[in-house]
Coordinates of C-alpha atoms in Angstrom, one line a residue:
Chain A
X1 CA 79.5 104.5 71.2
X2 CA 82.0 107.6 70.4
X3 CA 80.2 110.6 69.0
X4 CA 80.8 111.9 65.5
X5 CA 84.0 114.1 64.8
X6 CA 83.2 116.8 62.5
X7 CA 86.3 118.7 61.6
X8 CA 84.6 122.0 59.3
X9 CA 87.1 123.9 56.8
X10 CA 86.5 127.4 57.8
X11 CA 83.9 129.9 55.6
X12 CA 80.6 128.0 56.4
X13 CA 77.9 129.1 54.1
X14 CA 76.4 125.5 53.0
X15 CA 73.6 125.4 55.1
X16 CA 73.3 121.4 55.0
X17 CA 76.5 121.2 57.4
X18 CA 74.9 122.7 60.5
X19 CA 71.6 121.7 59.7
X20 CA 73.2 117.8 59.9
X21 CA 75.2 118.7 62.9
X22 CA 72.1 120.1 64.8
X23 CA 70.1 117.1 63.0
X24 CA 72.8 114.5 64.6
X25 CA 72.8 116.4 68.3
X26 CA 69.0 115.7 68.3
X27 CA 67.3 118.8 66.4
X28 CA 65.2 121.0 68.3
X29 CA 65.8 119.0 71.0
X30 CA 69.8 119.8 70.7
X31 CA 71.7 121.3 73.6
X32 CA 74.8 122.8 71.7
X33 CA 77.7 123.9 73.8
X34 CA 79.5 126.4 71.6
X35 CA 83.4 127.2 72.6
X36 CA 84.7 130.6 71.3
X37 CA 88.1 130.4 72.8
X38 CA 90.3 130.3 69.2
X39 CA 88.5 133.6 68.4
X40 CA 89.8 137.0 69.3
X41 CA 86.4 138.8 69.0
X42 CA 84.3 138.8 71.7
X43 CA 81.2 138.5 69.3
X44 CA 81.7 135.5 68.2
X45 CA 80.1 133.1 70.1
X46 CA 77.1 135.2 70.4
X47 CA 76.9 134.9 66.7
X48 CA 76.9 131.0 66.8
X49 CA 74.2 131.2 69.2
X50 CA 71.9 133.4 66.6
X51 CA 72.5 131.2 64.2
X52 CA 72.2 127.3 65.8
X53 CA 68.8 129.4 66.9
X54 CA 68.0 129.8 63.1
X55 CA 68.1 126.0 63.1
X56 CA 65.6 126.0 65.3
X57 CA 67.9 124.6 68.5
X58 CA 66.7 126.4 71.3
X59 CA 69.2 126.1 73.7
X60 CA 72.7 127.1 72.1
X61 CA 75.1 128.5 74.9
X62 CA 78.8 129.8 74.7
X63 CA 81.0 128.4 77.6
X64 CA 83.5 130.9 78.0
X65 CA 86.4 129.2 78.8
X66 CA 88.6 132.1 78.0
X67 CA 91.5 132.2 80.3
X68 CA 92.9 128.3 81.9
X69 CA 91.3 129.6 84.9
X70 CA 87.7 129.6 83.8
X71 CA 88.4 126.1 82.5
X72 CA 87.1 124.9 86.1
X73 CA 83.9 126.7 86.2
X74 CA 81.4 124.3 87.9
X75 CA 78.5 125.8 85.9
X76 CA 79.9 125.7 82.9
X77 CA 81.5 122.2 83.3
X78 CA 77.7 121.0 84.0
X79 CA 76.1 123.1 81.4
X80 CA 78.8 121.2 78.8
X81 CA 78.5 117.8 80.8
X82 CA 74.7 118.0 79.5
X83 CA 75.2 118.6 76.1
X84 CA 74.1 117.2 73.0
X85 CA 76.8 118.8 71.0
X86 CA 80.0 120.6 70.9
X87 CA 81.0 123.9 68.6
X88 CA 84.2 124.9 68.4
X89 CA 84.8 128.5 66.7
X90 CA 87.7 129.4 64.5
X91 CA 90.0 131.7 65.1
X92 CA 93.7 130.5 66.4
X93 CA 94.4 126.4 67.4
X94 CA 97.1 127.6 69.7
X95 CA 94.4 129.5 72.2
X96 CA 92.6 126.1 72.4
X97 CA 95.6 124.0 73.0
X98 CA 97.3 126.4 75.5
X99 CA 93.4 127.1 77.2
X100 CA 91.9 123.8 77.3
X101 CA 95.0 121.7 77.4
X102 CA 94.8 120.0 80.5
X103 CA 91.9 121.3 82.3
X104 CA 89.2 119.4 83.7
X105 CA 87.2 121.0 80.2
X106 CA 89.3 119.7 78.1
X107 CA 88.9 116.3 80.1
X108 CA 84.9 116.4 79.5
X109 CA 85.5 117.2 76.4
X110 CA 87.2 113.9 75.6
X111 CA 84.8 112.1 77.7
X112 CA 81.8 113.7 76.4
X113 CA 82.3 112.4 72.8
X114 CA 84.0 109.3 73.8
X115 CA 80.3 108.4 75.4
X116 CA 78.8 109.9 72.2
X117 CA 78.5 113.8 71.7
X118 CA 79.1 114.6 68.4
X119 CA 82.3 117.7 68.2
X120 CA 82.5 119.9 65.6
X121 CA 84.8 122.4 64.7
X122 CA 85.6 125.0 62.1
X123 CA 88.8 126.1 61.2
X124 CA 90.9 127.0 63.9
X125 CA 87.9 124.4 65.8
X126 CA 88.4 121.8 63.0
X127 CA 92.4 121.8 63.3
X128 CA 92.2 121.2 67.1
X129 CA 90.2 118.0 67.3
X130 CA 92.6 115.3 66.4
X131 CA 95.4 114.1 68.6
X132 CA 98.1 115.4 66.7
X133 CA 97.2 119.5 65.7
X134 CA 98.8 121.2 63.0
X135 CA 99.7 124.7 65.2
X136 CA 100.7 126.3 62.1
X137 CA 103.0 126.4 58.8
X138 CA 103.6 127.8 56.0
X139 CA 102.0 127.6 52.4
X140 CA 103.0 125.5 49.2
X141 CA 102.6 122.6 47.7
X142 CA 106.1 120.9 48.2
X143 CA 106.5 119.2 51.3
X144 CA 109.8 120.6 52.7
X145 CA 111.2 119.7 55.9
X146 CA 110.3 122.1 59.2
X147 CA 107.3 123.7 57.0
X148 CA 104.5 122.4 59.9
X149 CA 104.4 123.3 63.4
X150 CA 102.5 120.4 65.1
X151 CA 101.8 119.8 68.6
X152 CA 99.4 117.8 70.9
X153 CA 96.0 118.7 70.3
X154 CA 92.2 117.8 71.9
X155 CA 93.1 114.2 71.2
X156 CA 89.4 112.9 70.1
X157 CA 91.4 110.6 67.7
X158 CA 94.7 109.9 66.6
X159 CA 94.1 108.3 63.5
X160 CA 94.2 111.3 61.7
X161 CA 95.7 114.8 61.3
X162 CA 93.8 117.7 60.2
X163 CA 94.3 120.6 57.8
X164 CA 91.4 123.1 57.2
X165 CA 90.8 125.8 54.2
X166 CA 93.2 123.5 52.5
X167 CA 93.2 124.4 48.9
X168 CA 91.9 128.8 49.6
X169 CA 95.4 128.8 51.3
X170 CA 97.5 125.8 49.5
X171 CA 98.7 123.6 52.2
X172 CA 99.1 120.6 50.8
X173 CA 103.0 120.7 51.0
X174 CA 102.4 121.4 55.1
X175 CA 100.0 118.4 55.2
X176 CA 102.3 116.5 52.9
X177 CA 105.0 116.9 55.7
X178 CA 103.3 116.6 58.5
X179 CA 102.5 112.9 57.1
X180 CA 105.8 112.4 56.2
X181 CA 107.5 113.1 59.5
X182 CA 105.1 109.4 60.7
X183 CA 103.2 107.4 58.2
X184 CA 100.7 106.5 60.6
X185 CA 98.7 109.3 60.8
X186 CA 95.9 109.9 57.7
X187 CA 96.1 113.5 56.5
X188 CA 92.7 115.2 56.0
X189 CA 92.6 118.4 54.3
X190 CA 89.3 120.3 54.2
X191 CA 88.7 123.3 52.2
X192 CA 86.0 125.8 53.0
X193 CA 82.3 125.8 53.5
X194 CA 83.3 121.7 54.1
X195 CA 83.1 119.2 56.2
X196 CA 84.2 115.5 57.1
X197 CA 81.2 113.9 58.9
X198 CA 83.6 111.1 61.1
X199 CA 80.9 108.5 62.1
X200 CA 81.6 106.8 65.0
X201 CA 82.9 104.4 63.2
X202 CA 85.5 105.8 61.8
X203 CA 83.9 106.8 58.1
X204 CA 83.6 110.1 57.1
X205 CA 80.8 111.5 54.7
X206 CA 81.9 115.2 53.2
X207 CA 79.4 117.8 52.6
X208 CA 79.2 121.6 51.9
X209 CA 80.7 123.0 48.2
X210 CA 84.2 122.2 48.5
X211 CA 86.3 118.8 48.7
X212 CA 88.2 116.7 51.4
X213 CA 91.9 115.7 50.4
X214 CA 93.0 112.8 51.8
X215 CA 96.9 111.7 51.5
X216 CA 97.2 107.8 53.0
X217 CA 100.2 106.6 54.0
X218 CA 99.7 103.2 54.5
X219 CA 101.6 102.1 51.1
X220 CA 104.5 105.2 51.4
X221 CA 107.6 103.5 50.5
X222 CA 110.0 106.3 51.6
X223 CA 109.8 109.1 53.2
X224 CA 113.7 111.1 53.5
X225 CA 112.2 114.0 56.4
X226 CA 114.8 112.2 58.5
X227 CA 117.9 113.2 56.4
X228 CA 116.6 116.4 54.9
X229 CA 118.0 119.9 55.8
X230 CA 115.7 122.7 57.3
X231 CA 113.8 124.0 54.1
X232 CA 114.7 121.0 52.0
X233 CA 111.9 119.6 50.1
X234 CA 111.1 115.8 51.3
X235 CA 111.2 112.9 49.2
X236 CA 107.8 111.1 49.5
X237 CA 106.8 108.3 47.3
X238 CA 104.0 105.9 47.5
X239 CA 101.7 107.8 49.1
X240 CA 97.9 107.6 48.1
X241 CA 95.9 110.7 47.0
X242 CA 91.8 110.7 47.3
X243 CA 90.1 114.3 46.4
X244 CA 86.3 113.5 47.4
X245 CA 83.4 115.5 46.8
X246 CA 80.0 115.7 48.5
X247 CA 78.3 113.2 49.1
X248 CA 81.3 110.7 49.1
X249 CA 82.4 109.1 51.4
X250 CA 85.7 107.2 52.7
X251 CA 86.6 104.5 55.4
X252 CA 89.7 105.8 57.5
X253 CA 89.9 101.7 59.2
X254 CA 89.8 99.7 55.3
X255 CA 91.5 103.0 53.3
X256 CA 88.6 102.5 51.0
X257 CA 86.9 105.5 49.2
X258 CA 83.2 104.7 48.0
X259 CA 80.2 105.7 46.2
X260 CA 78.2 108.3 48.7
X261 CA 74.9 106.5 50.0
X262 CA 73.4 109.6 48.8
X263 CA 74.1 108.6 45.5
X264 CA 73.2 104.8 45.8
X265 CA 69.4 106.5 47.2
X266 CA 69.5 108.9 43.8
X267 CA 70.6 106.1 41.7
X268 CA 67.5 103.6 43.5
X269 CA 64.8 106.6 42.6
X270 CA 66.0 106.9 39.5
X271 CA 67.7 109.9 39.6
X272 CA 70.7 111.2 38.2
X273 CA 73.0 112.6 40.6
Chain B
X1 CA 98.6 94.7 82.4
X2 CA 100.8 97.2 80.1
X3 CA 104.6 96.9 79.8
X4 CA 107.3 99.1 81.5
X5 CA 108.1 102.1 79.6
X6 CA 111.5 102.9 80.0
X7 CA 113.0 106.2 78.3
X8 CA 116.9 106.5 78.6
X9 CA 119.1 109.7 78.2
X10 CA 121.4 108.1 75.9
X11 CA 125.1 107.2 76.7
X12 CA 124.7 104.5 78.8
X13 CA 127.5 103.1 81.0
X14 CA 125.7 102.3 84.5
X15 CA 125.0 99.2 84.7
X16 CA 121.7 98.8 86.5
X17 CA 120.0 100.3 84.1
X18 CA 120.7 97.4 81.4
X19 CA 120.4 95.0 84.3
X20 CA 116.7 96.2 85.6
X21 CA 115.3 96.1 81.8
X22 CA 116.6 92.3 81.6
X23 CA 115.3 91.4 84.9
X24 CA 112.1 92.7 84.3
X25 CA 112.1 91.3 80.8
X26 CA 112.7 87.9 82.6
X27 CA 116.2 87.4 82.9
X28 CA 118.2 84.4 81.9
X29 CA 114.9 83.8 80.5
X30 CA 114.5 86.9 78.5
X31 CA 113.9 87.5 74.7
X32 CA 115.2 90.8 73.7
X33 CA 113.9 91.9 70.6
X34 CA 116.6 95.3 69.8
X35 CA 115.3 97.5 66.9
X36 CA 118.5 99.8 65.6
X37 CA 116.5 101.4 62.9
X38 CA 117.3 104.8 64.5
X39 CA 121.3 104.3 63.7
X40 CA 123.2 104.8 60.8
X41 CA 126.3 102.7 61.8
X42 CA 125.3 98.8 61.0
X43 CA 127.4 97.6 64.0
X44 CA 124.3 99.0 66.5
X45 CA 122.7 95.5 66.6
X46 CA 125.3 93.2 67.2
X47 CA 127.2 95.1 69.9
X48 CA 123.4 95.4 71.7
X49 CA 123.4 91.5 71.4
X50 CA 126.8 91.3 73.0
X51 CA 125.9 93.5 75.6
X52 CA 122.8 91.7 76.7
X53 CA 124.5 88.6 76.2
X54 CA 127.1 90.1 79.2
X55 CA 123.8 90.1 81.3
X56 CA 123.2 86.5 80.9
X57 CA 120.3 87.2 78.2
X58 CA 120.8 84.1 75.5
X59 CA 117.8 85.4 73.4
X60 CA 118.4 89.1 71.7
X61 CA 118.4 89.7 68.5
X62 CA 119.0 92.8 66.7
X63 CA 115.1 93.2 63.7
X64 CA 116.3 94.4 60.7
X65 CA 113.9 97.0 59.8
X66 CA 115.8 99.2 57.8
X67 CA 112.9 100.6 55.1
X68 CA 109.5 100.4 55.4
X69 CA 109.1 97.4 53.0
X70 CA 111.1 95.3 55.9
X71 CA 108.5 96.3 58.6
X72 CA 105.9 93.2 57.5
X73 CA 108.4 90.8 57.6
X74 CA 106.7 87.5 58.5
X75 CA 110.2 86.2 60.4
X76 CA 111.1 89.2 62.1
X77 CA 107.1 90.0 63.0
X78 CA 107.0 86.4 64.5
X79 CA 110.1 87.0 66.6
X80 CA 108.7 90.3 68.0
X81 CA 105.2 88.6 68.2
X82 CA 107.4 86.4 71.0
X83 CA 109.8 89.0 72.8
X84 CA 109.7 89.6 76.6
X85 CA 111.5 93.4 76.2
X86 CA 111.8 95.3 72.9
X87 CA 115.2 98.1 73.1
X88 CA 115.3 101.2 70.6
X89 CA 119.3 101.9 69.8
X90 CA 119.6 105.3 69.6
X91 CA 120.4 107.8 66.3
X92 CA 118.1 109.6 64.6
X93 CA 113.9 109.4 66.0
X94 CA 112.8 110.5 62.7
X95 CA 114.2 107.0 61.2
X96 CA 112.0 105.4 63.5
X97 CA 108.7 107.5 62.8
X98 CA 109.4 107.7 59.0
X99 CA 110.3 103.5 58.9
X100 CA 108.1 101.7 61.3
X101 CA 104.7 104.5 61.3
X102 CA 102.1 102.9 60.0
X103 CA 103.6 99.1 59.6
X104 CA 102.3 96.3 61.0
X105 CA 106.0 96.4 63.0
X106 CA 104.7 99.5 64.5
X107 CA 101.1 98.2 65.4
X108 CA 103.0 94.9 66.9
X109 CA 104.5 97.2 68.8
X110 CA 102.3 98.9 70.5
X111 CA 100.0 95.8 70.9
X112 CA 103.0 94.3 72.5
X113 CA 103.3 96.6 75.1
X114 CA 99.5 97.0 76.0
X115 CA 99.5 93.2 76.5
X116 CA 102.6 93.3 79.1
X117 CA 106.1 93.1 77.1
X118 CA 108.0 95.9 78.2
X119 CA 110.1 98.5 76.1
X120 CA 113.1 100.2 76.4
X121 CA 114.7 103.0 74.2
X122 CA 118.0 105.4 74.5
X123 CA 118.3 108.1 73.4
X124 CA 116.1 108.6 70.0
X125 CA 114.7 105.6 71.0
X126 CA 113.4 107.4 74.1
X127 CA 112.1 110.6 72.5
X128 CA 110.3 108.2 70.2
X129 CA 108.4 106.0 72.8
X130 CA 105.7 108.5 73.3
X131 CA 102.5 109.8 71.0
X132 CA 104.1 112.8 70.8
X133 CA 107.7 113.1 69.9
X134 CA 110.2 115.8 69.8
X135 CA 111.2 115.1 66.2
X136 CA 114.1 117.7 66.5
X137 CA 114.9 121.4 68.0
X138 CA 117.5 124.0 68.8
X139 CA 119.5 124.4 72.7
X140 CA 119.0 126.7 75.0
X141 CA 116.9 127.1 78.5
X142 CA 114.7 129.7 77.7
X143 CA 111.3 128.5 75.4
X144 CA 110.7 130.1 72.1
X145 CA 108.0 130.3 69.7
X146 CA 109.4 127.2 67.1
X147 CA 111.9 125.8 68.5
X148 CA 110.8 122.3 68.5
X149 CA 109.4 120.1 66.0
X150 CA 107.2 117.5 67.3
X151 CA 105.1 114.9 65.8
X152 CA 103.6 111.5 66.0
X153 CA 105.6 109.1 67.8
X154 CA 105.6 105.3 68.5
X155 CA 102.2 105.7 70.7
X156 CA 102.6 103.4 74.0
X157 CA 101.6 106.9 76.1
X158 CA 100.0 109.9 75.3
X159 CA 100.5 111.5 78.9
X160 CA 104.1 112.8 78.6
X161 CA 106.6 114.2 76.4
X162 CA 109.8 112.8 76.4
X163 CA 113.3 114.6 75.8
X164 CA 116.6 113.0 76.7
X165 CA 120.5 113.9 76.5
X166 CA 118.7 116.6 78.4
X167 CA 121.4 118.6 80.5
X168 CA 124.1 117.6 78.6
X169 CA 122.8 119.5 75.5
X170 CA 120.9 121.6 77.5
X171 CA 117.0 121.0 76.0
X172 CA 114.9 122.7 79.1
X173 CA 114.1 125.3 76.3
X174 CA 112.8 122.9 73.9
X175 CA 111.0 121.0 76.4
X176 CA 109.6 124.4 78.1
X177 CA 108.3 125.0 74.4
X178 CA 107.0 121.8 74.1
X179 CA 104.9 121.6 77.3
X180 CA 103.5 125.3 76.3
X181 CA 101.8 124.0 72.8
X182 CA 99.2 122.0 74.9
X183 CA 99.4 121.9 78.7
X184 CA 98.7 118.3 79.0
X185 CA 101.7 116.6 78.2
X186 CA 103.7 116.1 81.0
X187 CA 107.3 117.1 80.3
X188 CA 109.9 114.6 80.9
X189 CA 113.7 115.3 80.6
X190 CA 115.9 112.3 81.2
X191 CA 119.7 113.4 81.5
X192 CA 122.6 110.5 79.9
X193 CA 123.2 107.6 81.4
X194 CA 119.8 107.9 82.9
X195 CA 116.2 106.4 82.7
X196 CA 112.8 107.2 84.1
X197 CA 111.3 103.0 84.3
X198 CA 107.4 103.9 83.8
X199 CA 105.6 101.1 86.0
X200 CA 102.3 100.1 83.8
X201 CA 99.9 102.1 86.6
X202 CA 102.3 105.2 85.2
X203 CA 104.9 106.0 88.1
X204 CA 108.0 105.6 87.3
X205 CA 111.4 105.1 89.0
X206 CA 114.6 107.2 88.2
X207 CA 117.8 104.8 88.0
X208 CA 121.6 105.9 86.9
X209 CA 123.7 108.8 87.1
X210 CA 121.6 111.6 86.7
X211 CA 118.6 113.1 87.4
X212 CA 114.9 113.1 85.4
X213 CA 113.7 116.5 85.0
X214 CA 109.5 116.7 85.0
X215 CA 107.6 119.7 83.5
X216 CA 104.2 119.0 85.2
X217 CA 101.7 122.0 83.7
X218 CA 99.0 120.8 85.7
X219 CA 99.0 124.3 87.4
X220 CA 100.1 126.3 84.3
X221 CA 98.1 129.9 84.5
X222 CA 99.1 131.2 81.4
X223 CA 101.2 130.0 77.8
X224 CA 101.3 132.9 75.6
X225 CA 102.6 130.5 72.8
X226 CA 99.1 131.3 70.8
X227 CA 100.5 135.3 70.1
X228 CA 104.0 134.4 70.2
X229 CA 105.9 135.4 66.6
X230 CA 108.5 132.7 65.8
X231 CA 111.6 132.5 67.6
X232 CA 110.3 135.3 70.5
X233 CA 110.5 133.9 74.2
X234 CA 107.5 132.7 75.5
X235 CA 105.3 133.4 78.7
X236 CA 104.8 130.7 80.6
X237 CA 103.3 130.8 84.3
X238 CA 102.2 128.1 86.9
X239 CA 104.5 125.4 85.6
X240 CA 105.9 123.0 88.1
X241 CA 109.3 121.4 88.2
X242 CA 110.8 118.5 89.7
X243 CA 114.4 117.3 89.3
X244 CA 114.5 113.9 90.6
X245 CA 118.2 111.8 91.1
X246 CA 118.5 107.9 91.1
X247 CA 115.5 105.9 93.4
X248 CA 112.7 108.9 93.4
X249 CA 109.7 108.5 91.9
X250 CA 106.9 110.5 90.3
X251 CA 103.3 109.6 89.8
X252 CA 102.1 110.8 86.4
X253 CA 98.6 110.3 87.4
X254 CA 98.1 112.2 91.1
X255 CA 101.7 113.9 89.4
X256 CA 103.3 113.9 93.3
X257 CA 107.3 113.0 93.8
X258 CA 107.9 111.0 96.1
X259 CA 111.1 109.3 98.2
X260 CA 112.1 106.2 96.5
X261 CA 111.2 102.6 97.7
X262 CA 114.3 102.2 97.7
X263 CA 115.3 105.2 100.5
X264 CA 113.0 104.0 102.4
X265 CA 114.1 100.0 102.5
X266 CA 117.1 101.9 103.3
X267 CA 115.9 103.1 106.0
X268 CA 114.1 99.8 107.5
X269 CA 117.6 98.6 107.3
X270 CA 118.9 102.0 109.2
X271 CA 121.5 102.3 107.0
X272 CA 121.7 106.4 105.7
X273 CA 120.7 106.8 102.0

């Protein structure tokens, strides 16, 4: 079964969103790969390691797969190849697309979560998951045609598209267009210290002290990218809007938004949420 | 086994190209379902029909899919359901992205082709074939930071990037560009008149009057896309090129050009290609 997909808005502070990533990649047990290659500072990844150490993982080890020719690196291919779990750093999308793009890492990547490594990512990290990458845009609420730079990304799935500290820098007009330009695609929009726990399944869980905006598509009725001028705001209609808080949770395969099971569990103890 | 995928430059008048689509889709026998969404001008369809109809085709007929509300048509789906070859007219790709993503016309689609029927598209119907589309961009040879817009496409192959009209209005820049966002996406220019015929194990065959340019990044050292500000040139190292005329081929898997099957019968016969 595919691993979880855990796109991260940027900011982490909520500690419950790497405590359930290292909880999912098997606890103390977890073998967490961490890649630093969006960030320009070279302390990053040293930093991830202190603190996946503070969750008691004791083996937390950045890959540097900083240049496309270290992306072959036979120890750190099988260091990764063992892993339990994937970190991806934030930083700039564009240094992991044009670094990992291609590359037998970037190959292991996909494989390694298609057999069932969880990948998470934060910012930058969270942006570069899906198959389709917002590269980068500009901010506002109104969708207006050319706003959105996307381009391929590490292509874990292609159901959605992925925005990240969504309403700390208002992009919903860049998310807004990049669903227009194909109604297939479900637009995701995390804000900071946030996540969308994807189960393999294809149902997300958020958690952490902001919200996930989903736009769905399925019912859009028009969308007029194809006749709009460089600049020009796009005419949208139909599309569905969810804003979910913790502990919600939402089904990208039935486009249904529930009750968290963290909730139902409150609600059977008696507890208010 | 998958369908043929068979991206044309747009501006068709050889006439093997037409004639190799039919023949694969069956022949006399074929059932050509022509999509025209992509067009503006309402006469695309019908002179489509008539033109198959000169190849001996008595089955194609032009889908109306002109909004998104036409795209779950129960008539039209169950005529696709029953097609041997799909063909996308040419006009504008973003008609076809913003009207058939996320239908059940779209899904059909791509079922259709996964389970054998093979599909054909000119010009925006070509950029459009793809997962990742070039939705729109600016000429010249040399990439820049921006100049193409791409997003999700109709889906039948992840592994390239398809441009056409591609010398004629001279998109090596754009396609450059393109390739430099993610090194994995195999570039693929098809020039008018022309078409790359992807076989379903991913080699394909170039056919008509001009040549199939292939951006293979396999080898890429170094994109500087990630600093580039927009519109500067970008840095792009390693990247190999292949222009291929009529009856080469090119594997997109092992990614090696090779002399046409059709040379080399050539040759058996001793007759000088």
């Amino acid at each position: 079964m595919r691993g979880w997909i855990i796109p991260i808005g940027g900011r982490l502070r909520s500690a419950e969103i790497l405590r359930r990533f290292v909880e999912l990649s098997g606890g103390a047990l977890a073998r967490i790969a961490i890649i630093a290659t969006a960030s320009h500072e070279r302390e990053t990844g040293g930093r991830y390691e202190r603190l996946f150490a503070g969750y008691g993982v004791k083996r937390a080890k950045t890959l540097g797969f900083d240049r496309r020719s270290d992306c072959d690196d036979a120890d750190w291919l099988a260091w990764l190849a063992n892993s339990t779990g994937v970190f991806l750093s934030g930083g700039n999308q564009l240094r992991l697309a044009t670094t990992l793009g291609g590359t037998p890492a970037g190959a292991l990547l996909r494989e390694l979560n298609r057999d069932g490594v969880h990948v998470a990512g934060t910012s930058a990290g969270a942006a570069y998951l899906s198959e389709h990458m917002i590269a980068f845009g500009e901010e506002g609420s109104t969708p207006r045609a050319g706003m959105v730079a996307i381009c391929p990304g590490l292509g874990l799935t292609n159901r959605v598209i992925i925005d990240q500290h969504f309403r700390q820098r208002d992009r919903l007009g860049r998310l807004l267009t990049a669903v227009s330009y194909n109604p297939f695609c479900l637009g995701i929009g995390v804000d900071e210290d946030t996540a969308a726990f994807i189960d393999p399944e294809d149902a997300f869980t958020v958690l952490g002290s902001g919200a996930v905006t989903v736009i769905d598509p399925a019912l859009v009725q028009h969308s007029s990218v194809a006749d709009a001028a460089p600049g020009e705001p796009i005419t949208l209609t139909g599309a569905t809007l969810h804003v979910l808080g913790a502990g919600s949770t939402f089904d990208i395969l039935t486009r249904r938004a529930e009750l968290s099971v963290l909730r139902d569990s409150y609600a059977t103890f008696d507890q208010p949420s």
